[in-house]
Amino acid sequence: EGPAVQTWLVERPVEIILTLVVAVVAHWLLRRVIDKLAWRNLAARLPNLASAFGRRSNQEEEVTAQMAAIRRSQESRRKARIRTLADVGKSAAAILVWTWAGLAILSSLGVNIAPIIASAGVAGVALGFGAQSLVKDFLSGIFMLLEDQYGVGDTIDVGDEISGTVEEVTLRVTTLRDIDGTLWYVRNGEILRVGNFSDEYSIARIQVPVGLSNNAEQAAEVILASAQRTVQDADIADVILDEPEFNGITDFAPDHLSMRLSVKTLPGQQWTVQRRLLGRALADMQAAGITTPYPHGIGVRPPGETG
């Protein structure tokens, strides 16, 4: 009985304590390594964004306010992605270390862990077949984070007529708030394609219908001049990245021409600029005598006319 008592009161408690100490140290070291890697990446700076706008990049070039704003936006997204990946890595490290510690303690207590490991393998296979959609969601979430497809605050389209602003991203679900305030919970594994409206820069595009009775060149000049004045407005000037560009006539219908104009903006600001451009273009066209199709409405007699 003496050796058995010594084994249970001395040797096995010491083995268990050593196992717990090793597990605690290993867990702490892994967390420190992951945190260090994360902080090193957080401290890294983004590359110069001048090339995104066709400008030459050199050390003496002054960074514009718009480019600085884009840099801050992308830096915020990058840091959020790194923190998420670090949290996932630390969770995985904890599961790995403490699973090993649990099995080692059971082995120290004399429990045959071979059947447990075999059962865990069988259970894992069964769980894998039964929870394929969950595994797919997690893998899609991991790749989405690694590739930085979108982040919190981005406006995206995930298909099936679902689009909105990203409010939360996890490994399993992406949460979107659409324009009507509806909150959508979309499983990452179900997202087959993503359109990101808020990455690097956006384009505010307007289509202006012009009646065929007008001079097309004059109408184009009025529309372009209207846009050039509009982008100078104080409340939107800071989100404009380039001068308005007249893209020409894009459609020829029996009763009108459709003219397109576009402006490069900060990410996510294209709709605000688009609304302002459209409203100002209509007022300036009316002031210049440029008519749109059915200027008085269908079935409505113009003011001053009698039947």
Coordinates of C-alpha atoms in Angstrom, one line a residue:
E1 CA 0.0 0.0 0.0
G2 CA 3.0 2.3 0.6
P3 CA 3.9 2.8 -3.1
A4 CA 0.3 3.3 -4.1
V5 CA -0.2 5.9 -1.4
Q6 CA 3.0 7.7 -2.5
T7 CA 1.8 7.5 -6.1
W8 CA -1.6 9.1 -5.4
L9 CA -0.4 11.6 -2.7
V10 CA 2.9 12.7 -4.2
E11 CA 3.7 11.7 -7.8
R12 CA 0.4 12.2 -9.5
P13 CA -0.4 15.5 -7.7
V14 CA 3.1 16.7 -8.8
E15 CA 2.5 15.6 -12.4
I16 CA -0.9 17.4 -12.4
I17 CA 0.6 20.6 -10.9
L18 CA 3.5 20.5 -13.5
T19 CA 1.0 20.0 -16.3
L20 CA -1.1 22.9 -15.1
V21 CA 2.0 25.1 -14.8
V22 CA 3.2 24.1 -18.3
A23 CA -0.3 24.8 -19.7
V24 CA -0.5 28.2 -18.0
V25 CA 2.9 29.2 -19.2
A26 CA 2.3 27.9 -22.7
H27 CA -1.1 29.8 -22.8
W28 CA 0.6 33.0 -21.6
L29 CA 3.4 32.7 -24.1
L30 CA 1.1 32.0 -27.0
R31 CA -1.1 35.0 -26.1
R32 CA 2.0 37.2 -25.8
V33 CA 3.3 36.0 -29.2
I34 CA -0.1 36.7 -30.9
D35 CA -0.4 40.1 -29.2
K36 CA 3.1 41.0 -30.2
L37 CA 2.4 40.0 -33.8
A38 CA -0.9 41.9 -33.7
W39 CA 0.7 45.1 -32.3
R40 CA 3.5 44.9 -34.8
N41 CA 1.0 44.8 -37.6
L42 CA -1.1 47.6 -36.0
A43 CA 2.0 49.8 -35.9
A44 CA 2.8 49.2 -39.5
R45 CA 1.8 52.0 -41.9
L46 CA -0.3 51.7 -45.0
P47 CA 1.4 52.2 -48.3
N48 CA 1.0 55.5 -50.1
L49 CA -2.4 55.8 -51.6
A50 CA -1.5 58.3 -54.3
S51 CA -1.3 55.6 -57.0
A52 CA -5.0 54.9 -56.5
F53 CA -5.8 58.3 -57.9
G54 CA -3.3 58.4 -60.8
R55 CA -0.9 60.8 -58.9
R56 CA 2.8 60.2 -58.7
S57 CA 4.0 59.3 -55.2
N58 CA 7.2 60.8 -53.9
Q59 CA 8.5 62.0 -50.5
E60 CA 8.0 65.7 -51.3
E61 CA 4.4 65.4 -52.5
E62 CA 1.9 66.9 -50.1
V63 CA -0.9 64.6 -49.0
T64 CA -4.3 66.1 -49.7
A65 CA -7.0 66.2 -47.1
Q66 CA -9.1 63.7 -49.1
M67 CA -6.3 61.2 -49.4
A68 CA -5.6 61.6 -45.7
A69 CA -9.3 60.8 -44.9
I70 CA -9.1 57.7 -47.1
R71 CA -5.9 56.6 -45.3
R72 CA -7.6 57.0 -41.9
S73 CA -10.6 55.0 -43.1
Q74 CA -8.5 52.2 -44.4
E75 CA -6.3 52.2 -41.3
S76 CA -9.3 51.9 -39.1
R77 CA -10.6 48.9 -41.1
R78 CA -7.2 47.3 -41.1
K79 CA -6.8 47.6 -37.3
A80 CA -10.3 46.2 -36.7
R81 CA -9.4 43.2 -38.9
I82 CA -6.1 42.5 -37.1
R83 CA -7.8 42.7 -33.7
T84 CA -10.5 40.2 -34.8
L85 CA -7.9 37.8 -36.2
A86 CA -5.8 38.2 -32.9
D87 CA -8.9 37.3 -30.8
V88 CA -9.6 34.3 -33.0
G89 CA -6.0 33.1 -32.7
K90 CA -6.0 33.5 -28.9
S91 CA -9.2 31.5 -28.7
A92 CA -7.7 28.7 -30.8
A93 CA -4.5 28.7 -28.7
A94 CA -6.6 28.4 -25.5
I95 CA -8.6 25.5 -26.9
L96 CA -5.5 23.7 -28.0
V97 CA -3.5 24.2 -24.8
W98 CA -6.2 23.3 -22.3
T99 CA -7.4 20.3 -24.4
W100 CA -3.9 19.0 -24.2
A101 CA -3.7 19.8 -20.4
G102 CA -7.0 18.0 -19.8
L103 CA -5.9 14.8 -21.6
A104 CA -2.5 14.9 -19.8
I105 CA -4.2 15.2 -16.4
L106 CA -6.5 12.3 -17.3
S107 CA -3.5 10.2 -18.3
S108 CA -1.8 11.1 -15.0
L109 CA -4.8 9.8 -13.1
G110 CA -4.5 6.5 -14.9
V111 CA -7.3 7.0 -17.4
N112 CA -6.8 5.4 -20.7
I113 CA -7.1 8.3 -23.1
A114 CA -6.7 6.3 -26.3
P115 CA -10.5 5.5 -26.5
I116 CA -11.3 9.1 -25.6
I117 CA -9.1 10.4 -28.5
A118 CA -10.6 7.8 -30.8
S119 CA -14.1 8.7 -29.8
A120 CA -13.3 12.4 -30.2
G121 CA -12.1 11.6 -33.8
V122 CA -15.4 9.8 -34.6
A123 CA -17.4 12.5 -33.0
G124 CA -15.5 15.1 -34.9
V125 CA -16.2 13.4 -38.2
A126 CA -19.9 13.0 -37.3
L127 CA -20.1 16.7 -36.2
G128 CA -18.3 17.7 -39.4
F129 CA -21.0 15.9 -41.6
G130 CA -23.8 17.2 -39.4
A131 CA -22.6 20.8 -39.2
Q132 CA -21.2 21.4 -42.6
S133 CA -23.0 24.7 -42.9
L134 CA -21.5 25.9 -39.6
V135 CA -18.0 24.9 -40.7
K136 CA -18.6 26.7 -44.1
D137 CA -19.7 29.8 -42.2
F138 CA -16.5 29.8 -40.1
L139 CA -14.2 29.2 -43.0
S140 CA -15.9 31.9 -45.1
G141 CA -15.6 34.3 -42.2
I142 CA -11.9 33.5 -41.7
F143 CA -11.1 34.1 -45.4
M144 CA -13.2 37.2 -45.5
L145 CA -11.2 38.7 -42.6
L146 CA -7.9 37.6 -44.1
E147 CA -8.7 39.1 -47.5
D148 CA -10.3 42.3 -45.9
Q149 CA -13.3 42.1 -48.2
Y150 CA -15.3 44.5 -46.0
G151 CA -15.4 45.8 -42.5
V152 CA -17.7 47.5 -40.0
G153 CA -19.0 50.8 -41.4
D154 CA -18.7 49.7 -45.1
T155 CA -21.8 49.8 -47.3
I156 CA -22.0 46.4 -49.2
D157 CA -24.3 44.4 -51.4
V158 CA -24.4 40.6 -50.6
G159 CA -26.9 39.6 -53.3
D160 CA -30.6 38.6 -53.1
E161 CA -31.4 42.4 -53.0
I162 CA -29.8 42.7 -49.6
S163 CA -27.5 45.7 -49.2
G164 CA -26.7 48.0 -46.3
T165 CA -24.1 49.3 -43.8
V166 CA -22.1 46.6 -41.9
E167 CA -22.7 46.9 -38.2
E168 CA -21.0 43.8 -37.0
V169 CA -18.7 41.1 -38.4
T170 CA -18.1 37.7 -36.7
L171 CA -16.7 34.5 -38.0
R172 CA -20.2 33.1 -38.5
V173 CA -22.5 36.1 -39.3
T174 CA -22.4 39.5 -40.9
T175 CA -24.9 42.0 -39.7
L176 CA -26.2 44.7 -42.1
R177 CA -28.6 47.7 -41.6
D178 CA -30.4 48.6 -44.9
I179 CA -31.7 52.0 -46.0
D180 CA -35.1 51.3 -44.4
G181 CA -33.5 50.4 -41.0
T182 CA -34.0 46.7 -41.3
L183 CA -31.3 44.7 -39.6
W184 CA -30.2 41.7 -41.7
Y185 CA -28.2 38.7 -40.3
V186 CA -26.4 37.0 -43.1
R187 CA -24.5 33.8 -42.6
N188 CA -21.0 34.1 -44.0
G189 CA -21.2 30.8 -45.8
E190 CA -24.2 32.1 -47.8
I191 CA -22.4 35.1 -49.2
L192 CA -21.3 34.1 -52.7
R193 CA -20.4 37.6 -53.8
V194 CA -19.8 41.0 -52.2
G195 CA -20.0 44.4 -53.7
N196 CA -18.3 47.0 -51.5
F197 CA -19.4 50.6 -52.1
S198 CA -16.9 52.0 -49.5
D199 CA -13.5 50.7 -50.5
E200 CA -10.8 53.3 -51.3
Y201 CA -13.1 55.6 -53.3
S202 CA -16.5 55.9 -54.9
I203 CA -18.1 57.4 -58.0
A204 CA -21.1 59.7 -57.9
R205 CA -22.8 59.2 -61.2
I206 CA -25.9 61.0 -62.6
Q207 CA -28.0 60.4 -65.7
V208 CA -29.7 63.6 -67.0
P209 CA -32.5 63.3 -69.6
V210 CA -32.5 66.1 -72.1
G211 CA -35.3 66.7 -74.6
L212 CA -34.5 66.3 -78.3
S213 CA -35.5 69.9 -79.0
N214 CA -32.4 71.2 -77.2
N215 CA -28.9 71.8 -78.5
A216 CA -26.9 68.8 -77.2
E217 CA -23.6 70.6 -76.9
Q218 CA -25.2 73.5 -75.0
A219 CA -27.0 71.1 -72.7
A220 CA -23.7 69.3 -72.0
E221 CA -22.0 72.6 -71.2
V222 CA -24.7 73.6 -68.8
I223 CA -24.7 70.2 -67.0
L224 CA -20.9 70.2 -66.6
A225 CA -20.7 73.8 -65.5
S226 CA -23.5 73.1 -62.9
A227 CA -21.5 70.1 -61.5
Q228 CA -18.3 72.2 -61.4
R229 CA -20.0 74.8 -59.3
T230 CA -21.8 72.2 -57.1
V231 CA -18.6 70.4 -56.0
Q232 CA -17.3 73.7 -54.6
D233 CA -20.1 73.8 -52.0
A234 CA -18.5 74.0 -48.6
D235 CA -20.5 71.0 -47.1
I236 CA -19.4 68.5 -49.8
A237 CA -16.1 70.0 -51.1
D238 CA -14.1 67.9 -48.6
V239 CA -15.5 64.6 -50.0
I240 CA -14.7 65.4 -53.6
L241 CA -11.5 63.7 -54.9
D242 CA -11.5 64.9 -58.5
E243 CA -13.1 67.3 -60.9
P244 CA -16.5 66.3 -62.5
E245 CA -16.1 64.4 -65.7
F246 CA -18.7 64.6 -68.5
N247 CA -19.0 61.1 -69.9
G248 CA -21.1 62.0 -72.9
I249 CA -24.4 60.8 -74.3
T250 CA -25.2 57.2 -73.1
D251 CA -28.7 56.7 -74.4
F252 CA -30.8 57.9 -77.4
A253 CA -34.6 57.5 -76.9
P254 CA -37.4 58.7 -79.1
D255 CA -38.1 61.6 -76.8
H256 CA -34.8 62.4 -75.2
L257 CA -31.0 62.0 -74.9
S258 CA -29.5 60.7 -71.6
M259 CA -26.3 62.4 -70.6
R260 CA -23.9 61.0 -68.0
L261 CA -21.6 62.9 -65.6
S262 CA -19.4 61.3 -62.9
V263 CA -17.4 62.6 -59.9
K264 CA -14.9 60.7 -57.8
T265 CA -15.7 60.9 -54.1
L266 CA -14.6 59.6 -50.7
P267 CA -15.9 56.1 -50.0
G268 CA -19.5 56.0 -49.1
Q269 CA -20.2 59.6 -50.0
Q270 CA -21.3 59.1 -53.6
W271 CA -25.0 59.2 -52.8
T272 CA -24.9 62.5 -51.0
V273 CA -22.9 64.1 -53.9
Q274 CA -25.2 62.4 -56.4
R275 CA -28.4 63.9 -54.8
R276 CA -26.8 67.4 -54.7
L277 CA -25.6 67.2 -58.4
L278 CA -29.1 66.1 -59.6
G279 CA -30.9 68.8 -57.7
R280 CA -28.6 71.6 -58.9
A281 CA -28.5 70.3 -62.5
L282 CA -32.3 70.5 -62.8
A283 CA -32.3 74.1 -61.5
D284 CA -29.5 75.2 -63.7
M285 CA -31.0 73.6 -66.8
Q286 CA -34.3 75.3 -66.2
A287 CA -32.5 78.6 -65.7
A288 CA -30.7 78.1 -69.1
G289 CA -33.9 77.1 -70.9
I290 CA -32.8 73.4 -71.4
T291 CA -35.9 71.3 -71.3
T292 CA -36.4 67.7 -70.1
P293 CA -38.8 65.3 -71.8
Y294 CA -42.4 66.3 -71.1
P295 CA -41.4 69.5 -69.3
H296 CA -44.9 70.2 -68.1
G297 CA -45.9 66.6 -67.3
I298 CA -48.0 64.2 -69.2
G299 CA -51.6 65.2 -69.4
V300 CA -51.1 68.5 -67.6
R301 CA -51.7 71.8 -69.6
P302 CA -48.8 74.2 -69.3
P303 CA -49.5 77.4 -67.3
G304 CA -51.0 80.2 -69.3
E305 CA -52.3 78.0 -72.1
T306 CA -56.0 77.7 -72.7
G307 CA -57.9 74.8 -74.4

